[in-house]
mmCIF file of C-alpha atoms and ligand atoms in Angstrom:
data_model
loop_
_atom_site.group_PDB
_atom_site.id
_atom_site.type_symbol
_atom_site.label_atom_id
_atom_site.label_comp_id
_atom_site.label_asym_id
_atom_site.label_seq_id
_atom_site.Cartn_x
_atom_site.Cartn_y
_atom_site.Cartn_z
ATOM 1 C CA MET A 3 -43.814 12.756 11.454
ATOM 2 C CA ARG A 4 -44.774 9.774 13.555
ATOM 3 C CA LYS A 5 -44.043 11.487 17.044
ATOM 4 C CA VAL A 6 -44.513 8.181 20.006
ATOM 5 C CA LEU A 7 -43.996 9.066 23.572
ATOM 6 C CA TYR A 8 -42.931 6.359 26.113
ATOM 7 C CA PRO A 9 -43.540 7.957 30.082
ATOM 8 C CA GLY A 10 -42.180 5.851 33.074
ATOM 9 C CA THR A 11 -40.471 6.697 36.635
ATOM 10 C CA PHE A 12 -36.900 5.231 34.923
ATOM 11 C CA ASP A 13 -35.793 5.350 39.090
ATOM 12 C CA PRO A 14 -33.390 4.916 36.491
ATOM 13 C CA VAL A 15 -33.276 3.858 33.608
ATOM 14 C CA THR A 16 -32.973 0.117 32.964
ATOM 15 C CA ASN A 17 -31.558 -1.917 29.967
ATOM 16 C CA GLY A 18 -34.907 -3.189 29.573
ATOM 17 C CA HIS A 19 -36.371 1.131 29.341
ATOM 18 C CA ILE A 20 -33.359 0.596 26.475
ATOM 19 C CA ASP A 21 -34.351 -2.535 24.919
ATOM 20 C CA ILE A 22 -38.200 -0.162 24.444
ATOM 21 C CA VAL A 23 -36.340 2.591 23.384
ATOM 22 C CA LEU A 24 -34.947 0.559 20.338
ATOM 23 C CA ARG A 25 -37.923 -0.533 19.610
ATOM 24 C CA ALA A 26 -40.034 2.149 18.912
ATOM 25 C CA ARG A 27 -37.961 3.722 17.216
ATOM 26 C CA GLU A 28 -37.348 1.548 14.545
ATOM 27 C CA LEU A 29 -41.141 1.777 13.984
ATOM 28 C CA PHE A 30 -42.070 5.310 14.258
ATOM 29 C CA ASP A 31 -40.085 9.002 13.152
ATOM 30 C CA ALA A 32 -39.555 9.556 16.798
ATOM 31 C CA VAL A 33 -39.660 8.993 21.040
ATOM 32 C CA VAL A 34 -40.194 11.526 23.022
ATOM 33 C CA ILE A 35 -39.315 9.674 26.590
ATOM 34 C CA THR A 36 -41.129 11.315 29.159
ATOM 35 C CA VAL A 37 -40.404 11.076 33.765
ATOM 36 C CA ALA A 38 -43.094 11.424 34.831
ATOM 37 C CA ILE A 39 -43.117 13.993 37.889
ATOM 38 C CA ASN A 40 -45.576 12.257 40.445
ATOM 39 C CA PRO A 41 -45.221 13.418 43.686
ATOM 40 C CA GLY A 42 -46.848 11.107 45.513
ATOM 41 C CA LYS A 43 -43.865 8.752 45.031
ATOM 42 C CA LEU A 44 -40.032 8.987 46.787
ATOM 43 C CA PRO A 45 -38.088 8.192 44.757
ATOM 44 C CA LEU A 46 -34.085 7.463 44.780
ATOM 45 C CA PHE A 47 -32.856 9.781 41.684
ATOM 46 C CA THR A 48 -34.870 13.708 40.549
ATOM 47 C CA VAL A 49 -36.501 14.206 37.911
ATOM 48 C CA ALA A 50 -33.393 16.810 36.151
ATOM 49 C CA GLU A 51 -30.864 13.792 37.378
ATOM 50 C CA ARG A 52 -32.938 10.811 35.432
ATOM 51 C CA VAL A 53 -33.553 12.858 33.201
ATOM 52 C CA ARG A 54 -30.022 13.642 32.310
ATOM 53 C CA MET A 55 -29.069 10.127 32.841
ATOM 54 C CA LEU A 56 -31.831 9.405 29.561
ATOM 55 C CA LYS A 57 -30.208 12.107 28.191
ATOM 56 C CA TYR A 58 -26.635 10.448 28.063
ATOM 57 C CA CYS A 59 -27.578 7.137 26.774
ATOM 58 C CA PHE A 60 -29.073 8.026 24.354
ATOM 59 C CA LYS A 61 -26.798 11.227 22.856
ATOM 60 C CA GLU A 62 -25.785 9.068 19.426
ATOM 61 C CA TYR A 63 -30.095 8.609 18.341
ATOM 62 C CA ASP A 64 -31.525 11.776 17.532
ATOM 63 C CA ASN A 65 -34.664 10.663 16.862
ATOM 64 C CA VAL A 66 -35.083 10.131 20.807
ATOM 65 C CA SER A 67 -35.626 12.677 22.847
ATOM 66 C CA ILE A 68 -35.907 13.511 26.237
ATOM 67 C CA ASP A 69 -38.357 16.067 28.574
ATOM 68 C CA SER A 70 -40.853 15.726 32.060
ATOM 69 C CA PHE A 71 -44.571 16.483 33.138
ATOM 70 C CA ASN A 72 -46.865 16.764 35.275
ATOM 71 C CA GLY A 73 -50.022 15.163 34.935
ATOM 72 C CA LEU A 74 -52.355 12.579 32.613
ATOM 73 C CA VAL A 75 -49.705 10.824 29.805
ATOM 74 C CA VAL A 76 -52.446 11.269 27.558
ATOM 75 C CA ASP A 77 -52.141 15.129 27.723
ATOM 76 C CA HIS A 78 -48.000 14.733 26.713
ATOM 77 C CA ALA A 79 -49.101 12.929 24.168
ATOM 78 C CA HIS A 80 -50.960 15.433 22.575
ATOM 79 C CA GLU A 81 -48.668 18.447 24.555
ATOM 80 C CA VAL A 82 -46.207 17.055 22.032
ATOM 81 C CA GLY A 83 -47.451 15.806 18.937
ATOM 82 C CA ALA A 84 -47.256 12.443 19.450
ATOM 83 C CA VAL A 85 -50.296 9.743 18.151
ATOM 84 C CA GLY A 86 -49.394 7.128 20.366
ATOM 85 C CA ILE A 87 -47.894 5.181 23.600
ATOM 86 C CA ILE A 88 -45.720 3.165 23.885
ATOM 87 C CA ARG A 89 -45.032 0.190 27.217
ATOM 88 C CA GLY A 90 -43.210 -2.320 27.889
ATOM 89 C CA LEU A 91 -44.420 -5.261 29.018
ATOM 90 C CA ARG A 92 -41.901 -8.481 31.438
ATOM 91 C CA ALA A 93 -45.112 -11.027 31.609
ATOM 92 C CA VAL A 94 -48.243 -11.019 32.845
ATOM 93 C CA SER A 95 -48.396 -9.805 35.986
ATOM 94 C CA ASP A 96 -46.817 -6.470 33.959
ATOM 95 C CA PHE A 97 -51.098 -7.029 32.199
ATOM 96 C CA GLU A 98 -53.580 -6.366 34.633
ATOM 97 C CA TYR A 99 -52.301 -2.376 35.372
ATOM 98 C CA GLU A 100 -50.903 -1.535 31.367
ATOM 99 C CA PHE A 101 -54.289 -3.366 30.436
ATOM 100 C CA GLN A 102 -56.477 -0.532 32.806
ATOM 101 C CA MET A 103 -54.290 2.339 32.237
ATOM 102 C CA ALA A 104 -54.163 1.482 28.345
ATOM 103 C CA LEU A 105 -58.008 0.994 28.826
ATOM 104 C CA MET A 106 -58.286 4.358 30.504
ATOM 105 C CA ASN A 107 -56.516 6.407 28.376
ATOM 106 C CA LYS A 108 -58.195 5.412 25.468
ATOM 107 C CA LYS A 109 -61.722 6.735 26.798
ATOM 108 C CA LEU A 110 -59.905 10.757 28.485
ATOM 109 C CA ALA A 111 -57.902 10.912 24.275
ATOM 110 C CA GLY A 112 -59.600 8.375 21.793
ATOM 111 C CA ASP A 113 -56.907 9.928 19.332
ATOM 112 C CA ILE A 114 -53.866 8.104 21.632
ATOM 113 C CA ASN A 115 -53.471 4.609 20.831
ATOM 114 C CA THR A 116 -51.184 2.014 23.663
ATOM 115 C CA VAL A 117 -48.518 -0.482 22.103
ATOM 116 C CA PHE A 118 -47.370 -2.299 23.803
ATOM 117 C CA LEU A 119 -44.034 -3.878 23.352
ATOM 118 C CA MET A 120 -42.222 -6.609 24.470
ATOM 119 C CA PRO A 121 -38.208 -6.256 25.507
ATOM 120 C CA ASN A 122 -35.700 -8.965 24.420
ATOM 121 C CA GLU A 123 -36.654 -11.595 26.836
ATOM 122 C CA LYS A 124 -33.124 -11.608 29.502
ATOM 123 C CA TYR A 125 -34.637 -8.003 30.314
ATOM 124 C CA THR A 126 -38.227 -9.216 30.851
ATOM 125 C CA TYR A 127 -37.230 -9.974 34.512
ATOM 126 C CA LEU A 128 -35.826 -7.044 35.359
ATOM 127 C CA ASN A 129 -37.277 -3.605 36.928
ATOM 128 C CA SER A 130 -35.864 -0.888 38.490
ATOM 129 C CA SER A 131 -36.734 -0.716 42.064
ATOM 130 C CA ILE A 132 -34.776 -4.233 42.442
ATOM 131 C CA ILE A 133 -32.171 -2.610 40.330
ATOM 132 C CA ARG A 134 -32.058 0.486 43.518
ATOM 133 C CA ASN A 135 -32.720 -2.369 46.345
ATOM 134 C CA LEU A 136 -29.813 -4.651 44.631
ATOM 135 C CA ALA A 137 -27.876 -1.284 44.556
ATOM 136 C CA SER A 138 -28.315 -0.181 47.741
ATOM 137 C CA LEU A 139 -27.000 -3.290 49.188
ATOM 138 C CA HIS A 140 -24.023 -2.517 46.789
ATOM 139 C CA SER A 141 -24.401 -5.674 44.742
ATOM 140 C CA ASP A 142 -22.829 -5.817 41.094
ATOM 141 C CA VAL A 143 -25.473 -3.980 38.533
ATOM 142 C CA SER A 144 -23.247 -2.919 35.492
ATOM 143 C CA GLU A 145 -24.604 -6.230 33.846
ATOM 144 C CA PHE A 146 -28.314 -4.017 34.608
ATOM 145 C CA VAL A 147 -27.823 -1.010 33.533
ATOM 146 C CA PRO A 148 -25.699 0.926 31.642
ATOM 147 C CA PRO A 149 -22.167 2.829 32.530
ATOM 148 C CA ASN A 150 -22.810 6.347 33.164
ATOM 149 C CA VAL A 151 -26.567 4.813 35.641
ATOM 150 C CA ASN A 152 -24.694 1.987 37.627
ATOM 151 C CA ALA A 153 -21.792 5.043 38.311
ATOM 152 C CA ALA A 154 -24.671 6.361 39.477
ATOM 153 C CA LEU A 155 -26.047 4.403 41.659
ATOM 154 C CA LYS A 156 -22.793 4.026 43.312
ATOM 155 C CA GLU A 157 -22.272 7.501 44.125
ATOM 156 C CA LYS A 158 -26.047 7.553 45.436
ATOM 157 C CA PHE A 159 -25.005 4.534 48.217
ATOM 158 C CA SER A 160 -21.211 5.359 48.352
ATOM 159 C CA LYS A 161 -22.063 6.427 51.923
ATOM 160 C CA SER A 162 -24.473 3.886 53.072
HETATM 161 P P1 ADP B 201 -44.138 2.857 35.851
HETATM 162 O O1 ADP B 201 -43.898 2.984 36.950
HETATM 163 O O2 ADP B 201 -44.976 4.173 35.332
HETATM 164 O O3 ADP B 201 -44.448 1.574 35.642
HETATM 165 P P2 ADP B 201 -41.031 2.849 34.656
HETATM 166 O O4 ADP B 201 -39.752 3.433 34.569
HETATM 167 O O5 ADP B 201 -40.703 1.095 35.454
HETATM 168 O O6 ADP B 201 -42.139 4.079 34.897
HETATM 169 O O7 ADP B 201 -41.962 1.984 33.974
HETATM 170 C C1 ADP B 201 -41.895 2.544 32.471
HETATM 171 C C2 ADP B 201 -42.000 1.604 31.081
HETATM 172 O O8 ADP B 201 -41.721 0.664 31.235
HETATM 173 C C3 ADP B 201 -43.385 0.240 31.905
HETATM 174 O O9 ADP B 201 -44.142 0.265 30.836
HETATM 175 C C4 ADP B 201 -43.088 -0.947 32.207
HETATM 176 O O10 ADP B 201 -44.007 -1.995 31.955
HETATM 177 C C5 ADP B 201 -42.023 -0.552 31.259
HETATM 178 N N1 ADP B 201 -40.677 -1.737 31.796
HETATM 179 C C6 ADP B 201 -40.055 -1.388 32.453
HETATM 180 N N2 ADP B 201 -39.091 -2.260 32.665
HETATM 181 C C7 ADP B 201 -38.986 -2.920 31.504
HETATM 182 C C8 ADP B 201 -38.312 -4.148 30.856
HETATM 183 N N3 ADP B 201 -37.279 -5.103 31.519
HETATM 184 N N4 ADP B 201 -38.599 -4.704 29.579
HETATM 185 C C9 ADP B 201 -39.588 -3.790 29.469
HETATM 186 N N5 ADP B 201 -40.699 -3.295 30.136
HETATM 187 C C10 ADP B 201 -39.562 -2.607 30.732
#
């Protein structure tokens, strides 16, 4: 059973993240999506909301599960019994940071490999922060996020 961990902020999950998970589940027996609890960041959605949205998106896939973690990604990878970490690469601009993280994680845990996946090119310009900005300005983001996330964004910004 080869399990892989997909860590991220997922604030909120977009069609780009979903594309990466669907690719990962073809390559591994199971994917654990894990929402990073980062006290330094002020997210739009709480950890519980982000976990709930992800669970809804992947409810039909029994080899995809969702949890959250606090601390080091590699420690959580060991906890869940994952053999590696998935990260998505959209553009060259992602590479520098992701490369540093992958090398540091390798140093912290030599048995955990980082696997980079590229999404369909139509998702390469998508990121959660652009989605939050567009939604806050009441722009239609239904093309970029699943319907449950679109509804949650509308609800968040309904009073602004
Ligand atoms: P983080 O704060 O850890 O970067 P994100 O939720 O923004 O969290 O992203 C989690 C992972 O998913 C990262 O590896 C990121 O590069 C990747 N990712 C985010 N958006 C996309 C996308 N549109 N296509 C492919 N990968 C993506």
